[in-house]
PDB file of C-alpha atoms and ligand atoms in Angstrom:
ATOM      1  CA  MET I 159       0.361  -0.087   0.213  1.00 68.00           C
ATOM      2  CA  SER I 160       1.272   3.606  -0.807  1.00 78.00           C
ATOM      3  CA  ARG I 161       2.337   5.671   2.090  1.00 94.00           C
ATOM      4  CA  SER I 162       0.670   9.322   2.302  1.00 95.00           C
ATOM      5  CA  ILE I 163       2.377  12.448   2.408  1.00 94.00           C
ATOM      6  CA  TYR I 164       0.307  13.279   5.724  1.00 91.00           C
ATOM      7  CA  GLU I 165       2.780  10.865   7.508  1.00 93.00           C
ATOM      8  CA  PHE I 166       5.329  13.379   7.131  1.00 93.00           C
ATOM      9  CA  PRO I 167       3.974  16.664   8.568  1.00 88.00           C
ATOM     10  CA  GLU I 168       7.212  18.520   8.319  1.00 85.00           C
ATOM     11  CA  ILE I 169       7.430  17.811   4.883  1.00 92.00           C
ATOM     12  CA  PHE I 170       3.843  18.198   3.588  1.00 89.00           C
ATOM     13  CA  ARG I 171       3.814  21.852   4.065  1.00 86.00           C
ATOM     14  CA  ARG I 172       6.805  22.427   1.917  1.00 88.00           C
ATOM     15  CA  VAL I 173       5.003  20.368  -0.761  1.00 91.00           C
ATOM     16  CA  HIS I 174       1.946  22.397  -0.712  1.00 84.00           C
ATOM     17  CA  MET I 175       4.340  25.357  -0.926  1.00 78.00           C
ATOM     18  CA  GLU I 176       3.053  26.955   2.173  1.00 75.00           C
ATOM     19  CA  GLN I 177       4.867  29.932   3.920  1.00 77.00           C
ATOM     20  CA  PRO I 178       4.538  30.044   7.875  1.00 74.00           C
ATOM     21  CA  VAL I 179       3.490  33.793   7.352  1.00 89.00           C
ATOM     22  CA  GLU I 180       0.078  32.440   5.496  1.00 91.00           C
ATOM     23  CA  ILE I 181      -1.261  30.684   8.527  1.00 94.00           C
ATOM     24  CA  THR I 182      -0.675  34.013  10.429  1.00 95.00           C
ATOM     25  CA  ARG I 183      -2.476  35.906   7.709  1.00 96.00           C
ATOM     26  CA  GLU I 184      -5.588  33.410   7.720  1.00 97.00           C
ATOM     27  CA  VAL I 185      -5.755  33.723  11.420  1.00 98.00           C
ATOM     28  CA  ILE I 186      -5.844  37.270  11.331  1.00 98.00           C
ATOM     29  CA  PHE I 187      -8.613  37.350   8.689  1.00 98.00           C
ATOM     30  CA  LEU I 188     -10.594  34.657  10.728  1.00 98.00           C
ATOM     31  CA  ARG I 189     -10.716  36.945  13.621  1.00 98.00           C
ATOM     32  CA  ARG I 190     -11.907  39.879  11.569  1.00 98.00           C
ATOM     33  CA  VAL I 191     -14.649  37.696   9.971  1.00 98.00           C
ATOM     34  CA  TRP I 192     -15.731  36.780  13.513  1.00 98.00           C
ATOM     35  CA  GLU I 193     -15.682  40.476  14.604  1.00 97.00           C
ATOM     36  CA  ARG I 194     -17.593  41.430  11.609  1.00 98.00           C
ATOM     37  CA  HIS I 195     -20.167  38.571  11.736  1.00 98.00           C
ATOM     38  CA  LEU I 196     -20.579  37.513  15.394  1.00 97.00           C
ATOM     39  CA  ASN I 197     -21.856  39.742  18.024  1.00 87.00           C
ATOM     40  CA  ARG I 198     -20.373  37.811  20.959  1.00 92.00           C
ATOM     41  CA  PRO I 199     -16.719  37.084  21.947  1.00 95.00           C
ATOM     42  CA  VAL I 200     -15.298  33.790  20.391  1.00 98.00           C
ATOM     43  CA  ARG I 201     -14.079  31.569  23.289  1.00 98.00           C
ATOM     44  CA  ARG I 202     -14.334  27.960  21.841  1.00 98.00           C
ATOM     45  CA  VAL I 203     -13.401  27.062  18.094  1.00 98.00           C
ATOM     46  CA  LEU I 204     -13.549  23.756  16.268  1.00 98.00           C
ATOM     47  CA  ASP I 205     -10.809  23.094  13.481  1.00 98.00           C
ATOM     48  CA  ILE I 206     -11.844  20.527  10.938  1.00 98.00           C
ATOM     49  CA  ALA I 207      -9.400  18.587   8.993  1.00 98.00           C
ATOM     50  CA  CYS I 208      -7.210  20.093  11.384  1.00 98.00           C
ATOM     51  CA  GLY I 209      -3.996  18.253  10.884  1.00 95.00           C
ATOM     52  CA  ASP I 210      -1.324  19.331  13.365  1.00 95.00           C
ATOM     53  CA  SER I 211      -3.961  22.574  13.479  1.00 97.00           C
ATOM     54  CA  PRO I 212      -1.583  25.305  12.845  1.00 95.00           C
ATOM     55  CA  HIS I 213      -4.412  27.952  13.132  1.00 97.00           C
ATOM     56  CA  GLY I 214      -5.477  26.302  16.293  1.00 98.00           C
ATOM     57  CA  GLN I 215      -1.771  26.390  17.970  1.00 97.00           C
ATOM     58  CA  ILE I 216      -1.978  30.582  17.375  1.00 97.00           C
ATOM     59  CA  LEU I 217      -5.531  30.775  18.719  1.00 98.00           C
ATOM     60  CA  LEU I 218      -4.760  28.715  21.825  1.00 98.00           C
ATOM     61  CA  ARG I 219      -1.891  31.210  22.549  1.00 97.00           C
ATOM     62  CA  ASP I 220      -4.388  33.847  22.379  1.00 95.00           C
ATOM     63  CA  GLY I 221      -6.655  32.265  25.143  1.00 97.00           C
ATOM     64  CA  ILE I 222      -9.026  30.290  22.838  1.00 98.00           C
ATOM     65  CA  ALA I 223     -10.057  26.907  23.582  1.00 98.00           C
ATOM     66  CA  VAL I 224      -9.597  24.762  20.399  1.00 98.00           C
ATOM     67  CA  ALA I 225     -10.546  21.197  19.384  1.00 98.00           C
ATOM     68  CA  GLY I 226     -10.120  19.475  16.121  1.00 98.00           C
ATOM     69  CA  VAL I 227     -11.137  16.602  13.803  1.00 98.00           C
ATOM     70  CA  ASP I 228      -8.644  14.792  11.633  1.00 97.00           C
ATOM     71  CA  ARG I 229      -8.045  11.245  10.561  1.00 96.00           C
ATOM     72  CA  SER I 230      -4.413  11.188  10.248  1.00 94.00           C
ATOM     73  CA  PRO I 231      -2.707   9.658  13.218  1.00 95.00           C
ATOM     74  CA  THR I 232       0.796  11.423  12.327  1.00 94.00           C
ATOM     75  CA  MET I 233      -0.708  14.886  11.877  1.00 94.00           C
ATOM     76  CA  ILE I 234      -2.844  14.452  15.196  1.00 97.00           C
ATOM     77  CA  ALA I 235       0.072  13.184  17.217  1.00 97.00           C
ATOM     78  CA  LYS I 236       2.057  16.187  16.067  1.00 95.00           C
ATOM     79  CA  GLY I 237      -0.680  18.665  16.820  1.00 97.00           C
ATOM     80  CA  ARG I 238      -1.255  17.043  20.283  1.00 98.00           C
ATOM     81  CA  ALA I 239       2.513  17.306  21.036  1.00 97.00           C
ATOM     82  CA  GLU I 240       2.915  20.761  19.921  1.00 96.00           C
ATOM     83  CA  SER I 241      -0.041  22.051  22.161  1.00 97.00           C
ATOM     84  CA  ARG I 242       1.073  19.655  24.844  1.00 97.00           C
ATOM     85  CA  ASN I 243      -2.479  18.293  24.723  1.00 97.00           C
ATOM     86  CA  ALA I 244      -4.141  21.525  25.176  1.00 98.00           C
ATOM     87  CA  ILE I 245      -5.964  20.968  21.682  1.00 98.00           C
ATOM     88  CA  HIS I 246      -8.246  18.246  22.020  1.00 98.00           C
ATOM     89  CA  ILE I 247      -7.911  16.515  18.375  1.00 98.00           C
ATOM     90  CA  TYR I 248     -10.339  13.795  17.700  1.00 98.00           C
ATOM     91  CA  ARG I 249      -9.522  10.967  15.098  1.00 98.00           C
ATOM     92  CA  ARG I 250     -12.635  11.179  13.051  1.00 98.00           C
ATOM     93  CA  PRO I 251     -13.746  11.370   9.485  1.00 98.00           C
ATOM     94  CA  ILE I 252     -14.967  14.783   8.705  1.00 98.00           C
ATOM     95  CA  GLU I 253     -17.649  13.129   6.546  1.00 98.00           C
ATOM     96  CA  ARG I 254     -19.761  12.109   9.414  1.00 98.00           C
ATOM     97  CA  PHE I 255     -18.567  12.772  13.238  1.00 98.00           C
ATOM     98  CA  ARG I 256     -19.702  13.072  16.764  1.00 98.00           C
ATOM     99  CA  ILE I 257     -17.226  14.427  19.476  1.00 98.00           C
ATOM    100  CA  PRO I 258     -17.915  14.874  23.168  1.00 98.00           C
ATOM    101  CA  GLU I 259     -17.503  18.480  23.302  1.00 98.00           C
ATOM    102  CA  ARG I 260     -19.828  21.533  24.569  1.00 97.00           C
ATOM    103  CA  LEU I 261     -21.184  23.935  21.740  1.00 98.00           C
ATOM    104  CA  PHE I 262     -18.586  26.084  19.828  1.00 98.00           C
ATOM    105  CA  ASP I 263     -18.555  29.660  18.780  1.00 98.00           C
ATOM    106  CA  ALA I 264     -17.108  29.171  15.569  1.00 98.00           C
ATOM    107  CA  THR I 265     -15.903  26.472  13.301  1.00 98.00           C
ATOM    108  CA  PHE I 266     -13.362  26.474  10.537  1.00 98.00           C
ATOM    109  CA  PHE I 267     -11.883  24.350   7.795  1.00 98.00           C
ATOM    110  CA  MET I 268      -8.695  25.916   6.082  1.00 96.00           C
ATOM    111  CA  SER I 269      -6.281  24.550   3.347  1.00 87.00           C
ATOM    112  CA  GLU I 270      -8.610  24.000   0.599  1.00 89.00           C
ATOM    113  CA  THR I 271      -9.559  20.573   1.833  1.00 94.00           C
ATOM    114  CA  PHE I 272     -13.341  21.139   1.888  1.00 97.00           C
ATOM    115  CA  PRO I 273     -13.965  19.980  -1.959  1.00 96.00           C
ATOM    116  CA  ILE I 274     -12.404  16.522  -0.980  1.00 96.00           C
ATOM    117  CA  MET I 275     -16.181  15.576  -0.051  1.00 97.00           C
ATOM    118  CA  VAL I 276     -17.591  14.774  -3.486  1.00 95.00           C
ATOM    119  CA  THR I 277     -21.040  13.296  -2.880  1.00 96.00           C
ATOM    120  CA  ASN I 278     -24.014  15.228  -1.831  1.00 97.00           C
ATOM    121  CA  ALA I 279     -24.770  12.656   0.901  1.00 97.00           C
ATOM    122  CA  ASP I 280     -21.240  13.093   2.414  1.00 98.00           C
ATOM    123  CA  LEU I 281     -21.599  17.028   2.182  1.00 98.00           C
ATOM    124  CA  MET I 282     -24.953  16.755   3.918  1.00 98.00           C
ATOM    125  CA  SER I 283     -23.678  14.350   6.752  1.00 98.00           C
ATOM    126  CA  HIS I 284     -20.776  16.810   7.258  1.00 98.00           C
ATOM    127  CA  LEU I 285     -22.601  19.909   7.640  1.00 98.00           C
ATOM    128  CA  ARG I 286     -24.944  18.264   9.946  1.00 98.00           C
ATOM    129  CA  SER I 287     -21.960  16.911  12.139  1.00 98.00           C
ATOM    130  CA  VAL I 288     -20.500  20.559  12.376  1.00 98.00           C
ATOM    131  CA  ALA I 289     -24.043  22.072  13.199  1.00 98.00           C
ATOM    132  CA  ARG I 290     -24.366  19.522  16.094  1.00 98.00           C
ATOM    133  CA  VAL I 291     -21.596  21.039  17.816  1.00 98.00           C
ATOM    134  CA  LEU I 292     -21.954  24.728  16.740  1.00 98.00           C
ATOM    135  CA  ARG I 293     -24.077  27.215  18.614  1.00 97.00           C
ATOM    136  CA  ARG I 294     -26.967  28.954  16.786  1.00 97.00           C
ATOM    137  CA  GLY I 295     -25.689  32.136  15.131  1.00 97.00           C
ATOM    138  CA  GLY I 296     -22.307  30.592  15.017  1.00 98.00           C
ATOM    139  CA  ILE I 297     -20.031  30.943  11.849  1.00 98.00           C
ATOM    140  CA  TYR I 298     -18.340  28.291  10.014  1.00 98.00           C
ATOM    141  CA  CYS I 299     -15.709  29.603   7.646  1.00 98.00           C
ATOM    142  CA  ILE I 300     -14.446  27.425   4.711  1.00 98.00           C
ATOM    143  CA  ASP I 301     -11.493  28.255   2.440  1.00 96.00           C
ATOM    144  CA  ILE I 302     -11.739  27.022  -1.244  1.00 96.00           C
ATOM    145  CA  ASP I 303      -9.335  27.239  -4.311  1.00 93.00           C
ATOM    146  CA  ARG I 304     -10.786  29.202  -7.072  1.00 93.00           C
ATOM    147  CA  HIS I 305     -11.685  26.269  -9.540  1.00 86.00           C
ATOM    148  CA  ASP I 306     -11.486  27.055 -12.885  1.00 81.00           C
ATOM    149  CA  GLY I 307     -10.252  25.424 -16.340  1.00 73.00           C
ATOM    150  CA  ILE I 308     -11.939  22.045 -15.831  1.00 74.00           C
ATOM    151  CA  GLU I 309     -10.035  19.820 -18.070  1.00 76.00           C
ATOM    152  CA  LEU I 310     -11.743  16.486 -18.882  1.00 81.00           C
ATOM    153  CA  VAL I 311      -8.648  14.399 -19.335  1.00 86.00           C
ATOM    154  CA  ARG I 312      -8.978  10.806 -21.003  1.00 87.00           C
ATOM    155  CA  LYS I 313      -5.787   9.363 -19.285  1.00 93.00           C
ATOM    156  CA  ARG I 314      -3.918  10.020 -16.270  1.00 95.00           C
ATOM    157  CA  LYS I 315      -1.705  12.902 -17.183  1.00 93.00           C
ATOM    158  CA  LEU I 316       1.472  14.470 -15.817  1.00 95.00           C
ATOM    159  CA  TRP I 317       0.420  18.383 -15.024  1.00 92.00           C
ATOM    160  CA  ARG I 318       3.838  19.526 -13.442  1.00 93.00           C
ATOM    161  CA  GLU I 319       7.102  18.248 -11.945  1.00 97.00           C
ATOM    162  CA  ARG I 320       9.184  20.095  -9.241  1.00 96.00           C
ATOM    163  CA  THR I 321      11.641  19.852  -6.399  1.00 96.00           C
ATOM    164  CA  VAL I 322      11.618  21.153  -3.020  1.00 95.00           C
ATOM    165  CA  ARG I 323      13.798  21.060   0.077  1.00 94.00           C
ATOM    166  CA  ALA I 324      12.533  20.246   3.717  1.00 90.00           C
ATOM    167  CA  GLY I 325      15.476  20.943   5.854  1.00 89.00           C
ATOM    168  CA  SER I 326      18.137  18.727   4.385  1.00 92.00           C
ATOM    169  CA  VAL I 327      15.788  16.475   2.822  1.00 95.00           C
ATOM    170  CA  LEU I 328      15.224  16.665  -0.951  1.00 97.00           C
ATOM    171  CA  VAL I 329      11.554  16.008  -2.151  1.00 97.00           C
ATOM    172  CA  GLU I 330      10.728  15.086  -5.847  1.00 97.00           C
ATOM    173  CA  ILE I 331       7.161  15.897  -6.650  1.00 97.00           C
ATOM    174  CA  ARG I 332       5.118  14.940  -9.743  1.00 97.00           C
ATOM    175  CA  GLU I 333       1.489  15.907  -9.816  1.00 95.00           C
ATOM    176  CA  PHE I 334      -0.929  14.415 -12.151  1.00 95.00           C
ATOM    177  CA  HIS I 335      -4.508  14.839 -13.282  1.00 92.00           C
ATOM    178  CA  ARG I 336      -6.643  11.693 -13.450  1.00 94.00           C
ATOM    179  CA  PRO I 337      -9.731  10.963 -15.891  1.00 93.00           C
ATOM    180  CA  ILE I 338     -13.088  12.023 -14.460  1.00 90.00           C
ATOM    181  CA  ARG I 339     -16.497  10.678 -15.548  1.00 89.00           C
ATOM    182  CA  TRP I 340     -18.360  13.258 -17.490  1.00 86.00           C
ATOM    183  CA  ASP I 341     -21.401  12.793 -15.087  1.00 89.00           C
ATOM    184  CA  SER I 342     -19.359  13.295 -11.714  1.00 89.00           C
ATOM    185  CA  THR I 343     -19.398  16.543  -9.892  1.00 90.00           C
ATOM    186  CA  LEU I 344     -15.648  16.526  -9.520  1.00 91.00           C
ATOM    187  CA  HIS I 345     -13.290  19.427 -11.030  1.00 88.00           C
ATOM    188  CA  SER I 346     -10.454  17.094 -11.065  1.00 88.00           C
ATOM    189  CA  ILE I 347      -8.697  14.133  -9.555  1.00 92.00           C
ATOM    190  CA  TYR I 348      -5.444  15.204  -8.189  1.00 92.00           C
ATOM    191  CA  GLU I 349      -2.572  12.811  -7.798  1.00 95.00           C
ATOM    192  CA  LEU I 350       0.448  13.615  -5.811  1.00 96.00           C
ATOM    193  CA  GLU I 351       3.478  11.658  -5.743  1.00 97.00           C
ATOM    194  CA  CYS I 352       6.456  12.562  -3.592  1.00 97.00           C
ATOM    195  CA  ARG I 353       9.827  10.760  -3.591  1.00 97.00           C
ATOM    196  CA  ILE I 354      11.348  12.014  -0.372  1.00 97.00           C
ATOM    197  CA  HIS I 355      15.190  11.292   0.030  1.00 97.00           C
ATOM    198  CA  PHE I 356      15.833  10.590   3.652  1.00 95.00           C
ATOM    199  CA  PRO I 357      19.494   9.803   4.670  1.00 94.00           C
ATOM    200  CA  ALA I 358      18.219   6.129   5.163  1.00 95.00           C
ATOM    201  CA  GLY I 359      16.874   5.930   1.719  1.00 95.00           C
ATOM    202  CA  PRO I 360      14.073   7.186  -0.303  1.00 95.00           C
ATOM    203  CA  VAL I 361      10.316   6.762   0.518  1.00 96.00           C
ATOM    204  CA  LEU I 362       7.475   7.294  -2.118  1.00 97.00           C
ATOM    205  CA  THR I 363       4.298   8.709  -1.276  1.00 97.00           C
ATOM    206  CA  ARG I 364       0.998   8.688  -3.176  1.00 97.00           C
ATOM    207  CA  ASP I 365      -2.236  10.819  -2.335  1.00 96.00           C
ATOM    208  CA  ILE I 366      -5.296  10.526  -4.844  1.00 95.00           C
ATOM    209  CA  ILE I 367      -7.417  13.610  -4.035  1.00 93.00           C
ATOM    210  CA  PRO I 368     -10.653  13.919  -5.676  1.00 93.00           C
ATOM    211  CA  VAL I 369     -11.744  17.417  -5.935  1.00 93.00           C
ATOM    212  CA  ARG I 370     -15.440  18.642  -6.164  1.00 94.00           C
ATOM    213  CA  TYR I 371     -16.234  21.768  -8.353  1.00 92.00           C
ATOM    214  CA  ILE I 372     -17.457  24.359  -5.912  1.00 94.00           C
ATOM    215  CA  VAL I 373     -18.292  27.920  -6.429  1.00 95.00           C
ATOM    216  CA  PRO I 374     -20.016  30.296  -4.212  1.00 97.00           C
ATOM    217  CA  ALA I 375     -23.276  29.537  -5.730  1.00 96.00           C
ATOM    218  CA  THR I 376     -22.881  25.689  -4.910  1.00 95.00           C
ATOM    219  CA  LEU I 377     -21.886  26.344  -1.462  1.00 97.00           C
ATOM    220  CA  GLU I 378     -24.917  28.425  -0.972  1.00 98.00           C
ATOM    221  CA  LEU I 379     -27.112  25.446  -2.219  1.00 98.00           C
ATOM    222  CA  ILE I 380     -25.311  23.093  -0.196  1.00 98.00           C
ATOM    223  CA  ALA I 381     -25.698  25.004   2.866  1.00 98.00           C
ATOM    224  CA  GLY I 382     -29.257  25.739   2.209  1.00 98.00           C
ATOM    225  CA  ALA I 383     -30.114  21.969   1.518  1.00 98.00           C
ATOM    226  CA  SER I 384     -28.577  20.897   4.623  1.00 98.00           C
ATOM    227  CA  GLY I 385     -31.206  22.712   6.537  1.00 98.00           C
ATOM    228  CA  CYS I 386     -28.638  23.829   9.178  1.00 98.00           C
ATOM    229  CA  PHE I 387     -26.607  26.549   7.384  1.00 98.00           C
ATOM    230  CA  LYS I 388     -26.996  29.467   5.276  1.00 98.00           C
ATOM    231  CA  LEU I 389     -24.254  31.402   3.248  1.00 98.00           C
ATOM    232  CA  ILE I 390     -23.981  34.986   4.484  1.00 98.00           C
ATOM    233  CA  ALA I 391     -20.864  36.074   2.706  1.00 98.00           C
ATOM    234  CA  CYS I 392     -17.992  35.290   0.287  1.00 98.00           C
ATOM    235  CA  TYR I 393     -14.511  37.002   0.471  1.00 98.00           C
ATOM    236  CA  ALA I 394     -11.977  36.696  -2.175  1.00 98.00           C
ATOM    237  CA  ASP I 395      -8.088  36.504  -1.211  1.00 97.00           C
ATOM    238  CA  LEU I 396      -8.331  37.336   2.498  1.00 97.00           C
ATOM    239  CA  SER I 397     -10.013  40.862   1.437  1.00 98.00           C
ATOM    240  CA  PHE I 398     -13.386  42.471   2.539  1.00 98.00           C
ATOM    241  CA  THR I 399     -13.249  44.649  -0.460  1.00 98.00           C
ATOM    242  CA  LYS I 400     -12.235  42.639  -3.610  1.00 98.00           C
ATOM    243  CA  PRO I 401     -14.955  41.450  -5.620  1.00 97.00           C
ATOM    244  CA  ILE I 402     -15.451  37.881  -5.767  1.00 96.00           C
ATOM    245  CA  GLU I 403     -15.163  37.361  -9.427  1.00 94.00           C
ATOM    246  CA  ARG I 404     -11.722  39.225  -9.117  1.00 96.00           C
ATOM    247  CA  CYS I 405     -10.473  36.229  -7.063  1.00 97.00           C
ATOM    248  CA  HIS I 406      -6.871  35.303  -7.649  1.00 95.00           C
ATOM    249  CA  GLY I 407      -6.417  32.434  -5.528  1.00 93.00           C
ATOM    250  CA  ARG I 408      -8.733  31.269  -2.768  1.00 95.00           C
ATOM    251  CA  TRP I 409     -12.127  32.370  -1.508  1.00 98.00           C
ATOM    252  CA  TRP I 410     -13.880  31.962   1.686  1.00 98.00           C
ATOM    253  CA  GLY I 411     -17.469  30.981   2.099  1.00 98.00           C
ATOM    254  CA  ILE I 412     -18.959  32.165   5.435  1.00 98.00           C
ATOM    255  CA  LEU I 413     -21.908  30.097   6.843  1.00 98.00           C
ATOM    256  CA  GLN I 414     -24.176  30.771   9.813  1.00 98.00           C
ATOM    257  CA  ARG I 415     -25.587  28.200  11.915  1.00 98.00           C
ATOM    258  CA  VAL I 416     -29.329  28.774  11.570  1.00 98.00           C
TER     259      VAL I 416
HETATM  260  C1  LIG X 672      -4.010  20.090   3.744  1.00 80.42           C
HETATM  261  S1  LIG X 672      -4.218  19.322   5.386  1.00 80.42           S
HETATM  262  C2  LIG X 672      -4.518  20.638   6.324  1.00 80.42           C
HETATM  263  C3  LIG X 672      -4.353  20.676   7.649  1.00 80.42           C
HETATM  264  C4  LIG X 672      -4.725  21.791   8.485  1.00 80.42           C
HETATM  265  N1  LIG X 672      -5.941  22.435   8.400  1.00 80.42           N
HETATM  266  C5  LIG X 672      -3.658  23.030   7.946  1.00 80.42           C
HETATM  267  O1  LIG X 672      -4.243  23.907   7.540  1.00 80.42           O
HETATM  268  O2  LIG X 672      -2.469  22.726   8.128  1.00 80.42           O
HETATM  269  C6  LIG X 672      -5.611  18.315   5.193  1.00 80.42           C
HETATM  270  C7  LIG X 672      -5.855  17.389   6.424  1.00 80.42           C
HETATM  271  O3  LIG X 672      -7.144  16.961   6.116  1.00 80.42           O
HETATM  272  C8  LIG X 672      -7.097  15.632   6.610  1.00 80.42           C
HETATM  273  N2  LIG X 672      -8.063  14.765   6.010  1.00 80.42           N
HETATM  274  C9  LIG X 672      -8.277  14.536   4.738  1.00 80.42           C
HETATM  275  N3  LIG X 672      -9.436  13.912   4.297  1.00 80.42           N
HETATM  276  C10 LIG X 672     -10.159  13.606   5.459  1.00 80.42           C
HETATM  277  C11 LIG X 672     -11.279  12.715   6.047  1.00 80.42           C
HETATM  278  N4  LIG X 672     -11.986  12.296   5.083  1.00 80.42           N
HETATM  279  N5  LIG X 672     -11.685  12.770   7.232  1.00 80.42           N
HETATM  280  C12 LIG X 672     -10.665  13.606   8.177  1.00 80.42           C
HETATM  281  N6  LIG X 672      -9.565  14.152   7.951  1.00 80.42           N
HETATM  282  C13 LIG X 672      -9.220  14.165   6.583  1.00 80.42           C
HETATM  283  C14 LIG X 672      -5.711  15.149   6.345  1.00 80.42           C
HETATM  284  O4  LIG X 672      -5.374  14.068   7.376  1.00 80.42           O
HETATM  285  C15 LIG X 672      -5.023  16.317   6.657  1.00 80.42           C
HETATM  286  O5  LIG X 672      -4.357  16.532   8.001  1.00 80.42           O
END
């Protein structure tokens, strides 16, 4: 069985070309969204698909209680260790979960992972799982890549090749697009292959990530269909003023628990 890049938390961030400052900027924007859309202080938050919860680690230092949900034992172990177990991270699938926690004031789902839920049933059960632990009026912020240029490929096709360094470790990356059925809801199936050159020998990882095509209007429909949420705002590129149609990289959908 192939290994996953999520088994190597230190390396996955470099592979995704993330800079540490991005997380800080996202947390600042999260707080501004809460100020704008919530008329109460945020004391308890839930980080969905939290990984090692880099956003949660910052919020925790600001005195906010944080819990998270993720399925990767390695990422969870790192998140627990970094927070000295102060972040309660539950090993659960995001598609359907229950956690023994009091209601949260806000929840968030960062790092463009929301579109991996591709069936309507998974999306509905996900939103209902979140709604169970979010107080009425609470805010759920979801960040999503701008999806455009859907390309229906007939065969697995190399998209790009690159190398990165994570400390002293060289990582060779190949990214592929895989065929999608004409009748699926998918924007793409993204395959990420990494050859990690550890001193003890190379390790190959392969992650196959189906990505559902999600634009603001789809998110609005999904939220309404769940019966638990409504879409109250969309923001482009961490800005309150940039029109959504001018979004360059990522946009945020802001859902409110009804
Ligand atoms: C790109 S990482 C983002 C982690 C973190 N939110 C961050 O910003 O660094 C995506 C995370 O989603 C988790 N994940 C992916 N599919 C999942 C699923 N079906 N259920 C639970 N967690 C999942 C992975 O284990 C991984 O930690």
